[in-house]
Amino acid sequence: MSGTPISSIRNLGPAVEAACRRAGIEDAETLRALGADETYRRLLAHGTKPHFIGFYVLHMALQGRPWNDARGKEKEELRARFDALVAERKSDAPLAGIEAILDEIGVIDPLRRPRK
C-alpha cells in the first residue's frame, strides 16, 4: 500500500513527484521524513539538474508556505544551503573530458578531484 501522493503537498506537482520516484522517494510521508535538504541531495544524485527555485520551493512546500514566501536572511540561508548541496555533488562527480586529461598530466588542483 502506498502512502500519500507527493503532489498532494502544496506547490509540488507531478514533475516533482516523478523526480522523487526516480530518487526512490515514493510518498509524501517519506519526503517529509527525509526533509528538504536530504530529498534534494537524492534528487541531484538521480539526475535532477540543480536549480535554486526547485530547492526553494521544496523547502516552502514542506513548511506549508507559499512557494515565494522566504525573504531576506532566510532566502540567503537557503541559497547557501543550495550552493553547498550542489558543490557536494560536484565534488563526487568523476572528472570527464578535458578535466580528465588535465588530471592525467597533473594539472588539476587536487582539491578539485572527486572524493573516493
GROMACS .gro file of C-alpha atoms in nm:
model
  116
    1MET     CA    1   0.000   0.000   0.000
    2SER     CA    2   0.144   0.336  -0.097
    3GLY     CA    3   0.128   0.649   0.109
    4THR     CA    4   0.001   0.996   0.033
    5PRO     CA    5   0.098   1.128  -0.311
    6ILE     CA    6   0.381   1.381  -0.311
    7SER     CA    7   0.170   1.601  -0.538
    8SER     CA    8  -0.077   1.641  -0.250
    9ILE     CA    9   0.176   1.874  -0.083
   10ARG     CA   10   0.109   2.239  -0.168
   11ASN     CA   11   0.323   2.361  -0.463
   12LEU     CA   12   0.458   2.015  -0.554
   13GLY     CA   13   0.317   1.879  -0.875
   14PRO     CA   14   0.355   1.576  -1.099
   15ALA     CA   15   0.707   1.669  -1.219
   16VAL     CA   16   0.842   1.682  -0.863
   17GLU     CA   17   0.657   1.361  -0.781
   18ALA     CA   18   0.815   1.185  -1.082
   19ALA     CA   19   1.163   1.312  -0.989
   20CYS     CA   20   1.115   1.192  -0.631
   21ARG     CA   21   1.009   0.848  -0.752
   22ARG     CA   22   1.325   0.826  -0.966
   23ALA     CA   23   1.517   0.901  -0.645
   24GLY     CA   24   1.331   0.629  -0.451
   25ILE     CA   25   1.102   0.867  -0.263
   26GLU     CA   26   0.757   0.718  -0.316
   27ASP     CA   27   0.526   0.924  -0.099
   28ALA     CA   28   0.471   1.245   0.096
   29GLU     CA   29   0.541   1.074   0.427
   30THR     CA   30   0.888   0.967   0.313
   31LEU     CA   31   0.961   1.311   0.170
   32ARG     CA   32   0.861   1.479   0.497
   33ALA     CA   33   1.072   1.233   0.699
   34LEU     CA   34   1.377   1.300   0.482
   35GLY     CA   35   1.335   1.676   0.485
   36ALA     CA   36   1.411   1.917   0.205
   37ASP     CA   37   1.792   1.901   0.211
   38GLU     CA   38   1.820   1.520   0.201
   39THR     CA   39   1.541   1.497  -0.056
   40TYR     CA   40   1.718   1.747  -0.279
   41ARG     CA   41   2.050   1.564  -0.231
   42ARG     CA   42   1.881   1.245  -0.355
   43LEU     CA   43   1.716   1.427  -0.645
   44LEU     CA   44   2.055   1.558  -0.758
   45ALA     CA   45   2.205   1.211  -0.728
   46HIS     CA   46   1.933   1.076  -0.957
   47GLY     CA   47   1.965   1.325  -1.239
   48THR     CA   48   1.773   1.635  -1.136
   49LYS     CA   49   1.956   1.940  -1.267
   50PRO     CA   50   2.037   2.188  -0.988
   51HIS     CA   51   1.802   2.485  -0.979
   52PHE     CA   52   1.768   2.713  -0.678
   53ILE     CA   53   1.397   2.774  -0.728
   54GLY     CA   54   1.326   2.399  -0.715
   55PHE     CA   55   1.519   2.371  -0.389
   56TYR     CA   56   1.349   2.681  -0.251
   57VAL     CA   57   1.000   2.559  -0.347
   58LEU     CA   58   1.066   2.224  -0.182
   59HIS     CA   59   1.152   2.396   0.146
   60MET     CA   60   0.847   2.621   0.134
   61ALA     CA   61   0.621   2.328   0.042
   62LEU     CA   62   0.735   2.121   0.340
   63GLN     CA   63   0.657   2.417   0.564
   64GLY     CA   64   0.311   2.465   0.408
   65ARG     CA   65   0.406   2.812   0.289
   66PRO     CA   66   0.358   2.985  -0.047
   67TRP     CA   67   0.643   2.896  -0.283
   68ASN     CA   68   0.778   3.254  -0.285
   69ASP     CA   69   0.740   3.331   0.086
   70ALA     CA   70   1.104   3.350   0.202
   71ARG     CA   71   1.274   3.688   0.210
   72GLY     CA   72   1.599   3.845   0.318
   73LYS     CA   73   1.816   3.644   0.552
   74GLU     CA   74   1.603   3.330   0.528
   75LYS     CA   75   1.634   3.327   0.149
   76GLU     CA   76   2.009   3.396   0.170
   77GLU     CA   77   2.049   3.099   0.407
   78LEU     CA   78   1.853   2.875   0.170
   79ARG     CA   79   2.081   2.988  -0.114
   80ALA     CA   80   2.389   2.898   0.090
   81ARG     CA   81   2.245   2.553   0.166
   82PHE     CA   82   2.161   2.501  -0.202
   83ASP     CA   83   2.512   2.604  -0.308
   84ALA     CA   84   2.661   2.362  -0.054
   85LEU     CA   85   2.449   2.071  -0.183
   86VAL     CA   86   2.544   2.145  -0.543
   87ALA     CA   87   2.914   2.176  -0.451
   88GLU     CA   88   2.893   1.847  -0.261
   89ARG     CA   89   2.750   1.675  -0.567
   90LYS     CA   90   3.012   1.824  -0.799
   91SER     CA   91   3.290   1.704  -0.572
   92ASP     CA   92   3.158   1.348  -0.605
   93ALA     CA   93   3.134   1.356  -0.985
   94PRO     CA   94   3.413   1.189  -1.180
   95LEU     CA   95   3.627   1.415  -1.393
   96ALA     CA   96   3.539   1.399  -1.761
   97GLY     CA   97   3.653   1.540  -2.091
   98ILE     CA   98   3.934   1.790  -2.078
   99GLU     CA   99   3.940   1.783  -1.697
  100ALA     CA  100   4.018   1.408  -1.701
  101ILE     CA  101   4.301   1.465  -1.949
  102LEU     CA  102   4.441   1.754  -1.746
  103ASP     CA  103   4.426   1.540  -1.432
  104GLU     CA  104   4.624   1.266  -1.608
  105ILE     CA  105   4.910   1.509  -1.674
  106GLY     CA  106   4.894   1.655  -1.323
  107VAL     CA  107   4.735   1.992  -1.395
  108ILE     CA  108   4.409   1.956  -1.197
  109ASP     CA  109   4.411   2.101  -0.846
  110PRO     CA  110   4.395   1.807  -0.600
  111LEU     CA  111   4.107   1.984  -0.421
  112ARG     CA  112   3.902   1.961  -0.742
  113ARG     CA  113   3.942   1.584  -0.775
  114PRO     CA  114   3.641   1.373  -0.682
  115ARG     CA  115   3.637   1.217  -0.337
  116LYS     CA  116   3.684   0.842  -0.336
   0.00000   0.00000   0.00000
